[in-house]
Amino acid sequence: MAEVLYFILLLSLNCGSFVSTRPADNTTAVRSTVGSDAALTTVSLFSAGNTNTPNTTGISTTGFTTSYSRSTAKPPTTTKPLAQSPGKIPETAVPRKKEEEGPVELARTIRSTKVAKKSKTILRKPTVITKKPHVVKKAKPQVKKSVSPPVATDTVPQCPPLGLESLKVKDTQLRASSYKRRGLGPHRGRLNIQSGTEDGDIYDGAWCAQYKDKKQWLEVDAQRLTRFTGVILQGRNSIWSWDMVYTYKVQFSNDSLVWKSSMNGTEEAIFEGNQDTETPVLALFNTSTVARYIRINPQTWYQNGTEGDICLRAEVLGCALPDPNNIYTWQTEPTESKDKLDFRHHNYKEMRTLMKSVNEECPDITRIYSIGKSYTGLKLYVMEISDNPGKHELGEPEFRYVAGMHGNEVLGRELLLNLMQYMCKEYKRGDQRIVRLVKETRIHLLPSMNPDGYEMAFKKGSELAGWALGRYSYEGIDMNHNFADLNSVMWTAIELETDRSKLINHYFPIPEQYTSEEAFVASETRAVINWMQNIPFVLSANLHGGELVVTYPYDMTRDWAPREHTPTADESFFRWLATAYASTNQVMSNPDRRPCHNKDFLRYNNIINGADWHNVPGSMNDFSYLHTNCFEVTVELSCDKFPHASELPIEWENNRESLLVYMEQVHRGIKGVVRDKDTEAGIADAIIKVDDIDHHIRSAGDGDYWRLLNPGEYRVTASAEGYLPSSRTCQVMYDHYPTICDFRLTKIPKQRLKEMLAKGGKLPKDLQLRLHQLRLRKLRVTTKTLNQRRAAAAAAAAARKAKKV
């Protein structure tokens, strides 16, 4: 009898969830239910006619893809039957039945080890019991597919991550039942967080509980009512330990006192966790739940005898509920950008389409060209932005941005696509800052240097690509270590050469073994090197992800030490360049931000010498500095390598000013043209030397040059083969315009004589006079030498004669 009463009670409660179908009433129902400490609101409060409710917060929900297909309700304005798969029974009799059970695809992703064996549908109406076997089958543990469709086709938008990985969730929002030490506290339980190299420091790679029992938990406070839909779990990142959670439960609460478990039918759902420490594993809840707090409660974990610990890294998926009364205004962060750009992740075809659309919108200032192909044949497209695209103009500096060297570090790719859209729109609008940049600079944007790696990461999707998937080229090459190691060539020459005047400090030739076809060099790397050699770039930045810092050369330590400050001759200007980006970046310049992973770069003002961070032989920055005229830094754009699409607008806001300010630095220092004094023709490959800076640059094919310098007074010398060197003093001001320092070189008389006689011309008077003076000087030297020899011979004869006497 008690069971019958219990069935009637639950059935009446279940029927109560089908009361309202109007969006306004839904919101009211959520608030009234959540107001109770003991009750939690499930997704059943959202009717089929209000499936877009989670998106009213303004958060974009695209860009997160999973391996699972969805078959959920379409968003009509009235209650209609839900989308059905072939062979399923229509649900018109009970329109809310599908949402009570949860989206269909969740049954595939729940990965539960505790599955209902019987058709105990005490919460279901008898008319729909026939559908239950479908749910039971799908609720069984299943191995997740490794590749997801590139574009989500969900009818109901997938909720985005709360932001544990991106640090949108603050440390104060994370709590735990216990933790072993500070370095393993709840603030370290963030997806993809990286540990330090020292075991036991404050930068470990997970949250680890102090005790080893099933009462341990990690809690996230969303700080407002949120519809939780899933959890992503990882094991501990460490080079010393191997810890992970195999299975776990999830609980929800409105007040952190009364908790309700995520259910699988009539039993608590137990979700499968990790089988290794690095692969992210996604589990979507059978029924999404509205609450403020969520807990992850490990049930089984890697024991490792008696040494195994309960350790995990996590991300939580959830949609913030609408806040019509502005109750949570104090904690609302901006999620949109004032610029109307295409904020989403673009695969290769979509990137190409977007670049083409920008070119069609601004054909007078843009040009698309390819510098080569990836290993799989994807073209490396570049967008050129200039008032005269396709041509190098005399005196106009060449600038480049390169992104996507590591395919899974995707923010730089999207920022460059946003940048080309933004510059096109602002140029047409008449923004004088953009107009000046376009007219005075030739800009080259390479959004994807490693398209093969990006496609691998893109197919997995944001949050599920992990820390390394897509980092390397298709051949498994890390392009950040794939350029010719010219640092070792330079330092070896310095150690062996006794005559320092014979040493070179720029334009180091590439070793022959590197240029051979057998060399292990990526096709993408070769394409970029050819690009560098064909265009006289002056300034560049290499956009990466996974940290928040700007690094500058050298990236390689001199004695292969793990880390050591290794400055270039232009250390002061490189620090200026790095500071120009970091100080204008809204996140880097925030003094209250927390470190991303295992190093606090705020102590260094968010800039650091690359080799002082870690040793990187064969980097593009060092190669660019030693083999060409181009100065280049690396910008680590965000803690999250693959941010969710909903975070792209605010990331653009964080970096827009930095991207523009850094481009403007190409106009600092001095520039000019080195010409032949007689013909006024430009002299190519003229060497520009600045006193007290042991690094020279060379003029381009037309004789124009650019030397990046900080404000100050410099003694500059220009020299070229067959010409007499010329020196002058140049003053660099604080203005955003370079100082003009032109040179006119006079040919060496012997060289001029050869050229004139070869042409059958007559010698000019000044050259005749100069030639006469040289002959007289040579005659005097010869006569003096002969006289000295004669005197010596006479003295020797006199000595012999005296000896005979």
mmCIF file with all atom_site columns, C-alpha atoms in Angstrom, residues 274-380:
data_model
loop_
_atom_site.group_PDB
_atom_site.id
_atom_site.type_symbol
_atom_site.label_atom_id
_atom_site.label_alt_id
_atom_site.label_comp_id
_atom_site.label_asym_id
_atom_site.label_entity_id
_atom_site.label_seq_id
_atom_site.pdbx_PDB_ins_code
_atom_site.Cartn_x
_atom_site.Cartn_y
_atom_site.Cartn_z
_atom_site.occupancy
_atom_site.B_iso_or_equiv
_atom_site.pdbx_formal_charge
_atom_site.auth_seq_id
_atom_site.auth_comp_id
_atom_site.auth_asym_id
_atom_site.auth_atom_id
_atom_site.pdbx_PDB_model_num
ATOM 1   C CA . ASN A 1 274 ? 39.280 8.931  -17.354 1.00 0.00 ? 274 ASN A CA 1
ATOM 2   C CA . GLN A 1 275 ? 41.435 6.029  -18.463 1.00 0.00 ? 275 GLN A CA 1
ATOM 3   C CA . ASP A 1 276 ? 44.486 8.264  -18.880 1.00 0.00 ? 276 ASP A CA 1
ATOM 4   C CA . THR A 1 277 ? 45.516 11.575 -17.378 1.00 0.00 ? 277 THR A CA 1
ATOM 5   C CA . GLU A 1 278 ? 45.287 13.840 -20.440 1.00 0.00 ? 278 GLU A CA 1
ATOM 6   C CA . THR A 1 279 ? 42.309 12.885 -22.626 1.00 0.00 ? 279 THR A CA 1
ATOM 7   C CA . PRO A 1 280 ? 39.248 15.005 -21.755 1.00 0.00 ? 280 PRO A CA 1
ATOM 8   C CA . VAL A 1 281 ? 36.112 12.875 -21.266 1.00 0.00 ? 281 VAL A CA 1
ATOM 9   C CA . LEU A 1 282 ? 32.691 14.474 -21.700 1.00 0.00 ? 282 LEU A CA 1
ATOM 10  C CA . ALA A 1 283 ? 29.556 13.312 -19.885 1.00 0.00 ? 283 ALA A CA 1
ATOM 11  C CA . LEU A 1 284 ? 26.205 14.987 -20.476 1.00 0.00 ? 284 LEU A CA 1
ATOM 12  C CA . PHE A 1 285 ? 23.521 14.650 -17.819 1.00 0.00 ? 285 PHE A CA 1
ATOM 13  C CA . ASN A 1 286 ? 20.470 12.482 -18.476 1.00 0.00 ? 286 ASN A CA 1
ATOM 14  C CA . THR A 1 287 ? 18.328 15.436 -17.353 1.00 0.00 ? 287 THR A CA 1
ATOM 15  C CA . SER A 1 288 ? 19.825 18.912 -17.223 1.00 0.00 ? 288 SER A CA 1
ATOM 16  C CA . THR A 1 289 ? 19.270 20.668 -13.910 1.00 0.00 ? 289 THR A CA 1
ATOM 17  C CA . VAL A 1 290 ? 18.868 24.286 -12.851 1.00 0.00 ? 290 VAL A CA 1
ATOM 18  C CA . ALA A 1 291 ? 20.812 25.165 -9.721  1.00 0.00 ? 291 ALA A CA 1
ATOM 19  C CA . ARG A 1 292 ? 23.565 27.434 -8.466  1.00 0.00 ? 292 ARG A CA 1
ATOM 20  C CA . TYR A 1 293 ? 26.074 24.890 -7.155  1.00 0.00 ? 293 TYR A CA 1
ATOM 21  C CA . ILE A 1 294 ? 27.403 21.675 -8.654  1.00 0.00 ? 294 ILE A CA 1
ATOM 22  C CA . ARG A 1 295 ? 29.636 19.032 -7.091  1.00 0.00 ? 295 ARG A CA 1
ATOM 23  C CA . ILE A 1 296 ? 31.761 16.317 -8.644  1.00 0.00 ? 296 ILE A CA 1
ATOM 24  C CA . ASN A 1 297 ? 31.949 13.351 -6.279  1.00 0.00 ? 297 ASN A CA 1
ATOM 25  C CA . PRO A 1 298 ? 34.600 10.705 -7.242  1.00 0.00 ? 298 PRO A CA 1
ATOM 26  C CA . GLN A 1 299 ? 33.599 7.078  -6.632  1.00 0.00 ? 299 GLN A CA 1
ATOM 27  C CA . THR A 1 300 ? 36.536 5.073  -7.967  1.00 0.00 ? 300 THR A CA 1
ATOM 28  C CA . TRP A 1 301 ? 40.045 6.136  -8.891  1.00 0.00 ? 301 TRP A CA 1
ATOM 29  C CA . TYR A 1 302 ? 43.447 4.787  -9.862  1.00 0.00 ? 302 TYR A CA 1
ATOM 30  C CA . GLN A 1 303 ? 44.772 3.121  -6.742  1.00 0.00 ? 303 GLN A CA 1
ATOM 31  C CA . ASN A 1 304 ? 48.436 2.507  -7.645  1.00 0.00 ? 304 ASN A CA 1
ATOM 32  C CA . GLY A 1 305 ? 48.704 0.180  -4.691  1.00 0.00 ? 305 GLY A CA 1
ATOM 33  C CA . THR A 1 306 ? 48.281 2.498  -1.742  1.00 0.00 ? 306 THR A CA 1
ATOM 34  C CA . GLU A 1 307 ? 49.837 5.513  -3.448  1.00 0.00 ? 307 GLU A CA 1
ATOM 35  C CA . GLY A 1 308 ? 46.971 6.580  -5.722  1.00 0.00 ? 308 GLY A CA 1
ATOM 36  C CA . ASP A 1 309 ? 45.168 9.823  -4.924  1.00 0.00 ? 309 ASP A CA 1
ATOM 37  C CA . ILE A 1 310 ? 41.780 11.244 -5.860  1.00 0.00 ? 310 ILE A CA 1
ATOM 38  C CA . CYS A 1 311 ? 42.828 13.885 -8.401  1.00 0.00 ? 311 CYS A CA 1
ATOM 39  C CA . LEU A 1 312 ? 40.998 15.564 -11.241 1.00 0.00 ? 312 LEU A CA 1
ATOM 40  C CA . ARG A 1 313 ? 40.763 18.557 -13.545 1.00 0.00 ? 313 ARG A CA 1
ATOM 41  C CA . ALA A 1 314 ? 37.333 19.608 -14.734 1.00 0.00 ? 314 ALA A CA 1
ATOM 42  C CA . GLU A 1 315 ? 35.149 21.902 -16.798 1.00 0.00 ? 315 GLU A CA 1
ATOM 43  C CA . VAL A 1 316 ? 31.413 22.351 -16.253 1.00 0.00 ? 316 VAL A CA 1
ATOM 44  C CA . LEU A 1 317 ? 28.899 23.039 -19.017 1.00 0.00 ? 317 LEU A CA 1
ATOM 45  C CA . GLY A 1 318 ? 25.996 25.310 -18.214 1.00 0.00 ? 318 GLY A CA 1
ATOM 46  C CA . CYS A 1 319 ? 23.748 28.106 -19.457 1.00 0.00 ? 319 CYS A CA 1
ATOM 47  C CA . ALA A 1 320 ? 23.060 31.043 -17.161 1.00 0.00 ? 320 ALA A CA 1
ATOM 48  C CA . LEU A 1 321 ? 19.353 31.663 -16.774 1.00 0.00 ? 321 LEU A CA 1
ATOM 49  C CA . PRO A 1 322 ? 17.832 34.995 -17.828 1.00 0.00 ? 322 PRO A CA 1
ATOM 50  C CA . ASP A 1 323 ? 18.043 37.717 -15.198 1.00 0.00 ? 323 ASP A CA 1
ATOM 51  C CA . PRO A 1 324 ? 15.160 40.117 -16.006 1.00 0.00 ? 324 PRO A CA 1
ATOM 52  C CA . ASN A 1 325 ? 15.282 41.761 -12.561 1.00 0.00 ? 325 ASN A CA 1
ATOM 53  C CA . ASN A 1 326 ? 19.062 42.390 -12.796 1.00 0.00 ? 326 ASN A CA 1
ATOM 54  C CA . ILE A 1 327 ? 19.673 40.535 -9.556  1.00 0.00 ? 327 ILE A CA 1
ATOM 55  C CA . TYR A 1 328 ? 23.155 39.481 -10.654 1.00 0.00 ? 328 TYR A CA 1
ATOM 56  C CA . THR A 1 329 ? 24.249 42.719 -12.362 1.00 0.00 ? 329 THR A CA 1
ATOM 57  C CA . TRP A 1 330 ? 27.155 43.087 -9.955  1.00 0.00 ? 330 TRP A CA 1
ATOM 58  C CA . GLN A 1 331 ? 28.788 39.923 -11.253 1.00 0.00 ? 331 GLN A CA 1
ATOM 59  C CA . THR A 1 332 ? 27.879 40.171 -14.943 1.00 0.00 ? 332 THR A CA 1
ATOM 60  C CA . GLU A 1 333 ? 30.889 40.367 -17.237 1.00 0.00 ? 333 GLU A CA 1
ATOM 61  C CA . PRO A 1 334 ? 30.659 41.620 -20.835 1.00 0.00 ? 334 PRO A CA 1
ATOM 62  C CA . THR A 1 335 ? 30.254 38.800 -23.321 1.00 0.00 ? 335 THR A CA 1
ATOM 63  C CA . GLU A 1 336 ? 29.832 40.744 -26.544 1.00 0.00 ? 336 GLU A CA 1
ATOM 64  C CA . SER A 1 337 ? 31.882 43.086 -28.718 1.00 0.00 ? 337 SER A CA 1
ATOM 65  C CA . LYS A 1 338 ? 30.756 46.382 -30.185 1.00 0.00 ? 338 LYS A CA 1
ATOM 66  C CA . ASP A 1 339 ? 32.318 45.301 -33.481 1.00 0.00 ? 339 ASP A CA 1
ATOM 67  C CA . LYS A 1 340 ? 29.984 43.250 -35.648 1.00 0.00 ? 340 LYS A CA 1
ATOM 68  C CA . LEU A 1 341 ? 32.397 40.569 -36.807 1.00 0.00 ? 341 LEU A CA 1
ATOM 69  C CA . ASP A 1 342 ? 32.131 36.859 -37.528 1.00 0.00 ? 342 ASP A CA 1
ATOM 70  C CA . PHE A 1 343 ? 32.835 35.495 -34.040 1.00 0.00 ? 343 PHE A CA 1
ATOM 71  C CA . ARG A 1 344 ? 33.026 31.726 -34.433 1.00 0.00 ? 344 ARG A CA 1
ATOM 72  C CA . HIS A 1 345 ? 35.585 29.041 -35.152 1.00 0.00 ? 345 HIS A CA 1
ATOM 73  C CA . HIS A 1 346 ? 36.315 28.609 -38.859 1.00 0.00 ? 346 HIS A CA 1
ATOM 74  C CA . ASN A 1 347 ? 37.575 25.414 -40.395 1.00 0.00 ? 347 ASN A CA 1
ATOM 75  C CA . TYR A 1 348 ? 39.735 25.537 -43.519 1.00 0.00 ? 348 TYR A CA 1
ATOM 76  C CA . LYS A 1 349 ? 36.888 26.008 -46.006 1.00 0.00 ? 349 LYS A CA 1
ATOM 77  C CA . GLU A 1 350 ? 35.141 28.569 -43.821 1.00 0.00 ? 350 GLU A CA 1
ATOM 78  C CA . MET A 1 351 ? 38.387 30.495 -43.343 1.00 0.00 ? 351 MET A CA 1
ATOM 79  C CA . ARG A 1 352 ? 38.936 30.609 -47.086 1.00 0.00 ? 352 ARG A CA 1
ATOM 80  C CA . THR A 1 353 ? 35.349 31.782 -47.619 1.00 0.00 ? 353 THR A CA 1
ATOM 81  C CA . LEU A 1 354 ? 35.687 34.530 -45.029 1.00 0.00 ? 354 LEU A CA 1
ATOM 82  C CA . MET A 1 355 ? 38.965 35.790 -46.525 1.00 0.00 ? 355 MET A CA 1
ATOM 83  C CA . LYS A 1 356 ? 37.366 35.839 -49.956 1.00 0.00 ? 356 LYS A CA 1
ATOM 84  C CA . SER A 1 357 ? 34.408 37.848 -48.638 1.00 0.00 ? 357 SER A CA 1
ATOM 85  C CA . VAL A 1 358 ? 36.764 40.433 -47.105 1.00 0.00 ? 358 VAL A CA 1
ATOM 86  C CA . ASN A 1 359 ? 38.636 40.690 -50.394 1.00 0.00 ? 359 ASN A CA 1
ATOM 87  C CA . GLU A 1 360 ? 35.381 41.212 -52.286 1.00 0.00 ? 360 GLU A CA 1
ATOM 88  C CA . GLU A 1 361 ? 34.257 43.852 -49.807 1.00 0.00 ? 361 GLU A CA 1
ATOM 89  C CA . CYS A 1 362 ? 37.562 45.775 -49.978 1.00 0.00 ? 362 CYS A CA 1
ATOM 90  C CA . PRO A 1 363 ? 39.203 44.855 -53.310 1.00 0.00 ? 363 PRO A CA 1
ATOM 91  C CA . ASP A 1 364 ? 41.224 48.086 -53.464 1.00 0.00 ? 364 ASP A CA 1
ATOM 92  C CA . ILE A 1 365 ? 43.210 47.426 -50.295 1.00 0.00 ? 365 ILE A CA 1
ATOM 93  C CA . THR A 1 366 ? 43.306 43.616 -50.007 1.00 0.00 ? 366 THR A CA 1
ATOM 94  C CA . ARG A 1 367 ? 44.859 40.710 -51.851 1.00 0.00 ? 367 ARG A CA 1
ATOM 95  C CA . ILE A 1 368 ? 44.836 36.977 -51.079 1.00 0.00 ? 368 ILE A CA 1
ATOM 96  C CA . TYR A 1 369 ? 47.859 34.890 -52.016 1.00 0.00 ? 369 TYR A CA 1
ATOM 97  C CA . SER A 1 370 ? 49.360 31.545 -51.041 1.00 0.00 ? 370 SER A CA 1
ATOM 98  C CA . ILE A 1 371 ? 52.927 30.982 -49.863 1.00 0.00 ? 371 ILE A CA 1
ATOM 99  C CA . GLY A 1 372 ? 52.825 27.180 -50.216 1.00 0.00 ? 372 GLY A CA 1
ATOM 100 C CA . LYS A 1 373 ? 50.988 24.074 -49.079 1.00 0.00 ? 373 LYS A CA 1
ATOM 101 C CA . SER A 1 374 ? 50.785 21.929 -45.976 1.00 0.00 ? 374 SER A CA 1
ATOM 102 C CA . TYR A 1 375 ? 51.752 18.260 -45.993 1.00 0.00 ? 375 TYR A CA 1
ATOM 103 C CA . THR A 1 376 ? 48.180 17.250 -46.913 1.00 0.00 ? 376 THR A CA 1
ATOM 104 C CA . GLY A 1 377 ? 47.915 19.896 -49.623 1.00 0.00 ? 377 GLY A CA 1
ATOM 105 C CA . LEU A 1 378 ? 46.039 22.680 -47.803 1.00 0.00 ? 378 LEU A CA 1
ATOM 106 C CA . LYS A 1 379 ? 47.206 26.084 -49.021 1.00 0.00 ? 379 LYS A CA 1
ATOM 107 C CA . LEU A 1 380 ? 48.819 28.562 -46.623 1.00 0.00 ? 380 LEU A CA 1
#
